[in-house]
Amino acid sequence: MKSRHYFLTATRIIPTFLLVISLVFITHSLPAQTHRYGASLPGAIVTLPFDNHWFITGMTFGASRHLTIPDDVEHLHAYTDILLWEGHLEGGRRVNNWLKAGIGATLRTYNPFELTARHEWRTYVFGIANHTIHSLPVSHRLWWEERWIQSAYRSNYIYSYRPRYRINPVIPISIGKKHQPAYANVYVEGLWSIARPFDHFLGQEYRYYAGLGYKFTDRFKVELAGEFRDIYWQGDHTQYGIGRITLIHSFAMIKKN
């Protein structure tokens, strides 16, 4: 029985390890061109469960203006068109204790307070599988997304679809012997953009997220995190770092009459 347990554990750990390593090597094989850094406005994630199965989640995030550092440092300047806001609304069903799936939509606006504001719409389907590795909770998120990006002149749109995969372990941090309100949340995510015709590859993006969270109650927690993004889009390579704080709240289930 023990040997079978170790075999099953290895079959889970080894593919995960190889995936993370491959993403790191693929990311660093691309030549760096542009570096941007900044901070997000406070984000919020709110979930409303209807029962033990159905739920709706709303998310909103904003990002401040960023600093661009080109290869030629002598021409350092403020990059002024990366102020953005995005909102997500998704709903789904928890199939069992380890699997849930659903659909969602996203609106992202660049420069929302200026006449040059541009928009991006997304629709997506997703599935999230949860399991444990040596008592460590790990989730895997698969996401299939279609998006329409408004051009700089707002005259047309770029259509693409993006398969996405994220692996996300959550590490409890012991405070006391019984209660563990603090935790570390980390993930690695890969995104690949493809346009019509389906063999037209637009680019790829890799996201690395690490944050510290604190559970004030069973339904409310706060995360302070940093995220690094490595983006290769239509020949341009951008490395993007951002710090963010996120408020996460889950309402009580709606009681049936």
Short mmCIF file of C-alpha atoms in Angstrom, two decimals:
data_model
loop_
_atom_site.label_atom_id
_atom_site.label_comp_id
_atom_site.label_asym_id
_atom_site.label_seq_id
_atom_site.Cartn_x
_atom_site.Cartn_y
_atom_site.Cartn_z
CA MET A 1 0.00 0.00 0.00
CA LYS A 2 2.82 2.39 0.87
CA SER A 3 4.59 1.78 -2.43
CA ARG A 4 1.35 2.45 -4.32
CA HIS A 5 0.88 5.67 -2.34
CA TYR A 6 4.41 6.84 -3.18
CA PHE A 7 3.88 5.96 -6.84
CA LEU A 8 0.66 8.00 -7.03
CA THR A 9 2.35 10.92 -5.27
CA ALA A 10 5.27 10.80 -7.71
CA THR A 11 2.97 10.74 -10.73
CA ARG A 12 1.47 13.98 -9.43
CA ILE A 13 4.67 15.75 -8.41
CA ILE A 14 6.95 14.92 -11.36
CA PRO A 15 4.71 16.34 -14.17
CA THR A 16 4.10 19.45 -12.08
CA PHE A 17 7.84 19.91 -11.48
CA LEU A 18 8.67 19.44 -15.16
CA LEU A 19 5.97 21.91 -16.18
CA VAL A 20 7.26 24.63 -13.85
CA ILE A 21 10.86 24.11 -14.97
CA SER A 22 9.89 24.17 -18.65
CA LEU A 23 7.96 27.41 -18.21
CA VAL A 24 10.98 29.02 -16.54
CA PHE A 25 13.35 27.96 -19.31
CA ILE A 26 10.96 29.01 -22.09
CA THR A 27 10.48 32.38 -20.45
CA HIS A 28 14.17 33.15 -19.98
CA SER A 29 15.05 32.06 -23.49
CA LEU A 30 13.38 35.18 -24.86
CA PRO A 31 15.56 38.32 -25.24
CA ALA A 32 14.51 41.13 -22.89
CA GLN A 33 13.55 44.42 -24.52
CA THR A 34 11.23 46.43 -22.26
CA HIS A 35 10.76 46.44 -18.50
CA ARG A 36 7.74 47.96 -16.75
CA TYR A 37 7.06 48.28 -13.06
CA GLY A 38 4.14 49.64 -11.10
CA ALA A 39 1.47 49.00 -8.49
CA SER A 40 -2.16 48.02 -8.69
CA LEU A 41 -5.09 49.76 -7.14
CA PRO A 42 -6.75 47.64 -4.42
CA GLY A 43 -8.44 44.65 -6.00
CA ALA A 44 -11.50 42.78 -4.77
CA ILE A 45 -12.86 39.26 -5.24
CA VAL A 46 -16.39 38.58 -3.98
CA THR A 47 -18.14 35.20 -4.17
CA LEU A 48 -21.85 34.54 -3.66
CA PRO A 49 -22.67 30.84 -3.20
CA PHE A 50 -26.28 29.83 -3.81
CA ASP A 51 -25.91 26.38 -2.29
CA ASN A 52 -23.21 23.74 -1.97
CA HIS A 53 -22.86 23.66 -5.76
CA TRP A 54 -23.74 26.89 -7.62
CA PHE A 55 -21.84 30.17 -7.22
CA ILE A 56 -21.21 33.60 -8.77
CA THR A 57 -17.91 35.46 -8.42
CA GLY A 58 -17.16 39.09 -9.26
CA MET A 59 -13.61 40.50 -9.50
CA THR A 60 -12.24 43.98 -10.13
CA PHE A 61 -8.66 45.21 -10.46
CA GLY A 62 -6.93 48.41 -11.49
CA ALA A 63 -3.29 49.20 -12.31
CA SER A 64 -1.42 52.46 -11.96
CA ARG A 65 0.77 54.09 -14.57
CA HIS A 66 4.04 52.29 -15.05
CA LEU A 67 7.64 53.16 -15.65
CA THR A 68 9.22 51.94 -18.85
CA ILE A 69 12.93 51.12 -18.78
CA PRO A 70 14.13 50.60 -22.37
CA ASP A 71 17.39 48.91 -23.26
CA ASP A 72 18.93 52.35 -23.69
CA VAL A 73 18.73 53.63 -20.10
CA GLU A 74 19.70 57.16 -21.20
CA HIS A 75 16.22 57.53 -22.70
CA LEU A 76 14.40 56.66 -19.45
CA HIS A 77 10.89 58.09 -19.49
CA ALA A 78 7.43 57.62 -18.00
CA TYR A 79 5.22 55.26 -19.94
CA THR A 80 1.88 57.07 -19.86
CA ASP A 81 -0.66 54.74 -21.48
CA ILE A 82 -0.72 51.81 -19.08
CA LEU A 83 -3.49 52.88 -16.76
CA LEU A 84 -6.10 50.15 -16.86
CA TRP A 85 -9.16 48.77 -15.10
CA GLU A 86 -10.70 45.36 -15.52
CA GLY A 87 -13.76 43.61 -14.16
CA HIS A 88 -14.69 39.92 -14.25
CA LEU A 89 -18.00 38.20 -13.69
CA GLU A 90 -18.18 34.43 -13.68
CA GLY A 91 -20.50 31.71 -12.51
CA GLY A 92 -20.24 28.00 -12.21
CA ARG A 93 -20.93 24.79 -10.38
CA ARG A 94 -18.93 22.77 -7.92
CA VAL A 95 -19.16 19.25 -9.29
CA ASN A 96 -17.66 17.56 -6.21
CA ASN A 97 -15.06 18.20 -3.52
CA TRP A 98 -12.19 18.49 -5.97
CA LEU A 99 -13.66 19.83 -9.24
CA LYS A 100 -15.61 22.93 -10.30
CA ALA A 101 -16.27 24.53 -13.68
CA GLY A 102 -18.05 27.52 -15.16
CA ILE A 103 -18.18 30.40 -17.66
CA GLY A 104 -17.27 34.06 -17.38
CA ALA A 105 -16.79 37.43 -19.08
CA THR A 106 -14.24 40.23 -18.70
CA LEU A 107 -14.17 43.91 -19.64
CA ARG A 108 -10.78 45.65 -19.60
CA THR A 109 -10.40 49.39 -20.29
CA TYR A 110 -7.13 51.17 -21.00
CA ASN A 111 -6.97 54.84 -19.92
CA PRO A 112 -10.59 54.80 -18.65
CA PHE A 113 -10.55 58.53 -17.79
CA GLU A 114 -9.28 59.75 -21.17
CA LEU A 115 -10.85 60.26 -24.57
CA THR A 116 -8.39 57.74 -25.98
CA ALA A 117 -9.84 54.95 -23.84
CA ARG A 118 -9.69 51.54 -25.52
CA HIS A 119 -11.54 48.39 -24.52
CA GLU A 120 -11.02 44.67 -24.50
CA TRP A 121 -13.78 42.07 -24.14
CA ARG A 122 -13.30 38.45 -23.16
CA THR A 123 -15.50 35.40 -22.72
CA TYR A 124 -14.16 32.17 -21.28
CA VAL A 125 -14.88 28.74 -19.87
CA PHE A 126 -12.83 27.32 -17.02
CA GLY A 127 -12.28 24.24 -14.90
CA ILE A 128 -10.49 24.04 -11.55
CA ALA A 129 -9.27 20.78 -10.02
CA ASN A 130 -8.05 20.60 -6.40
CA HIS A 131 -6.00 17.96 -4.64
CA THR A 132 -3.30 17.69 -1.98
CA ILE A 133 0.38 16.74 -2.14
CA HIS A 134 1.62 15.71 1.30
CA SER A 135 -1.22 17.72 2.90
CA LEU A 136 -0.37 20.77 0.74
CA PRO A 137 -3.47 22.03 -1.15
CA VAL A 138 -2.80 22.48 -4.87
CA SER A 139 -5.19 23.64 -7.59
CA HIS A 140 -4.94 23.37 -11.37
CA ARG A 141 -6.91 25.83 -13.50
CA LEU A 142 -7.60 25.28 -17.20
CA TRP A 143 -9.07 28.27 -19.04
CA TRP A 144 -10.19 28.69 -22.66
CA GLU A 145 -10.63 32.35 -23.54
CA GLU A 146 -11.78 34.35 -26.56
CA ARG A 147 -10.97 38.06 -26.63
CA TRP A 148 -11.46 41.12 -28.78
CA ILE A 149 -8.83 43.89 -28.40
CA GLN A 150 -9.65 47.36 -29.71
CA SER A 151 -6.94 48.86 -31.90
CA ALA A 152 -5.04 52.04 -31.02
CA TYR A 153 -7.26 53.98 -33.45
CA ARG A 154 -10.41 52.25 -32.12
CA SER A 155 -11.44 51.43 -35.67
CA ASN A 156 -11.27 47.63 -35.50
CA TYR A 157 -10.48 44.70 -33.20
CA ILE A 158 -7.90 41.96 -32.97
CA TYR A 159 -9.58 38.63 -32.29
CA SER A 160 -7.71 35.80 -30.63
CA TYR A 161 -8.31 32.81 -28.40
CA ARG A 162 -6.03 31.84 -25.54
CA PRO A 163 -5.64 28.50 -23.79
CA ARG A 164 -4.35 29.09 -20.25
CA TYR A 165 -3.03 26.83 -17.51
CA ARG A 166 -2.24 27.71 -13.88
CA ILE A 167 -0.80 25.62 -11.05
CA ASN A 168 -1.46 27.15 -7.63
CA PRO A 169 -0.22 25.70 -4.30
CA VAL A 170 -1.30 27.40 -1.06
CA ILE A 171 1.07 26.99 1.87
CA PRO A 172 -0.31 27.41 5.43
CA ILE A 173 1.92 29.35 7.82
CA SER A 174 1.68 28.03 11.37
CA ILE A 175 0.72 30.55 14.03
CA GLY A 176 -0.04 28.64 17.21
CA LYS A 177 -0.87 24.98 17.25
CA LYS A 178 -4.50 24.99 16.09
CA HIS A 179 -5.30 28.18 14.22
CA GLN A 180 -3.42 28.97 10.97
CA PRO A 181 -4.78 32.30 9.67
CA ALA A 182 -1.65 33.17 7.65
CA TYR A 183 -0.70 31.53 4.37
CA ALA A 184 1.52 31.90 1.30
CA ASN A 185 -0.19 31.85 -2.10
CA VAL A 186 1.94 31.19 -5.19
CA TYR A 187 1.21 30.26 -8.78
CA VAL A 188 2.74 29.90 -12.22
CA GLU A 189 0.53 30.45 -15.25
CA GLY A 190 1.10 30.12 -18.98
CA LEU A 191 -1.03 31.83 -21.66
CA TRP A 192 -0.79 31.31 -25.41
CA SER A 193 -2.52 33.65 -27.91
CA ILE A 194 -3.64 32.32 -31.28
CA ALA A 195 -5.69 34.12 -33.94
CA ARG A 196 -7.67 33.17 -37.01
CA PRO A 197 -6.68 31.28 -39.00
CA PHE A 198 -5.91 29.00 -36.08
CA ASP A 199 -2.26 28.56 -37.05
CA HIS A 200 -1.57 32.31 -36.63
CA PHE A 201 0.44 32.46 -33.39
CA LEU A 202 0.41 35.92 -31.77
CA GLY A 203 2.41 35.42 -28.61
CA GLN A 204 2.77 33.92 -25.18
CA GLU A 205 2.81 35.13 -21.60
CA TYR A 206 4.03 33.64 -18.34
CA ARG A 207 2.94 34.88 -14.92
CA TYR A 208 4.66 34.27 -11.59
CA TYR A 209 2.72 35.26 -8.47
CA ALA A 210 3.77 35.15 -4.82
CA GLY A 211 1.80 36.62 -1.96
CA LEU A 212 1.20 36.52 1.76
CA GLY A 213 -2.40 36.28 2.95
CA TYR A 214 -4.20 36.53 6.25
CA LYS A 215 -7.62 35.08 7.07
CA PHE A 216 -9.44 37.50 9.35
CA THR A 217 -12.51 35.26 9.31
CA ASP A 218 -13.60 32.14 7.43
CA ARG A 219 -15.17 34.44 4.81
CA PHE A 220 -12.75 37.37 4.60
CA LYS A 221 -9.03 37.46 3.86
CA VAL A 222 -6.44 39.88 2.47
CA GLU A 223 -3.46 39.17 0.23
CA LEU A 224 -0.38 41.33 -0.34
CA ALA A 225 1.54 40.04 -3.33
CA GLY A 226 3.91 40.67 -6.18
CA GLU A 227 3.43 39.44 -9.73
CA PHE A 228 5.98 39.16 -12.52
CA ARG A 229 4.80 38.82 -16.12
CA ASP A 230 6.92 37.88 -19.09
CA ILE A 231 5.10 38.74 -22.34
CA TYR A 232 6.10 37.99 -25.91
CA TRP A 233 3.48 39.58 -28.18
CA GLN A 234 3.84 39.84 -31.98
CA GLY A 235 7.61 40.24 -31.83
CA ASP A 236 7.75 42.57 -28.80
CA HIS A 237 9.08 41.26 -25.50
CA THR A 238 8.01 42.95 -22.27
CA GLN A 239 8.85 42.07 -18.68
CA TYR A 240 6.27 43.44 -16.32
CA GLY A 241 6.41 43.61 -12.51
CA ILE A 242 3.56 44.76 -10.31
CA GLY A 243 2.66 44.78 -6.62
CA ARG A 244 -0.94 44.39 -5.52
CA ILE A 245 -3.24 44.06 -2.55
CA THR A 246 -6.46 42.06 -2.88
CA LEU A 247 -9.49 41.85 -0.61
CA ILE A 248 -11.27 38.47 -0.82
CA HIS A 249 -14.74 37.93 0.61
CA SER A 250 -17.30 35.15 0.40
CA PHE A 251 -20.92 35.70 1.39
CA ALA A 252 -22.97 33.15 3.27
CA MET A 253 -25.07 30.79 1.18
CA ILE A 254 -28.54 32.03 0.30
CA LYS A 255 -31.05 30.29 2.50
CA LYS A 256 -33.92 28.56 0.76
CA ASN A 257 -37.44 29.28 1.99
#
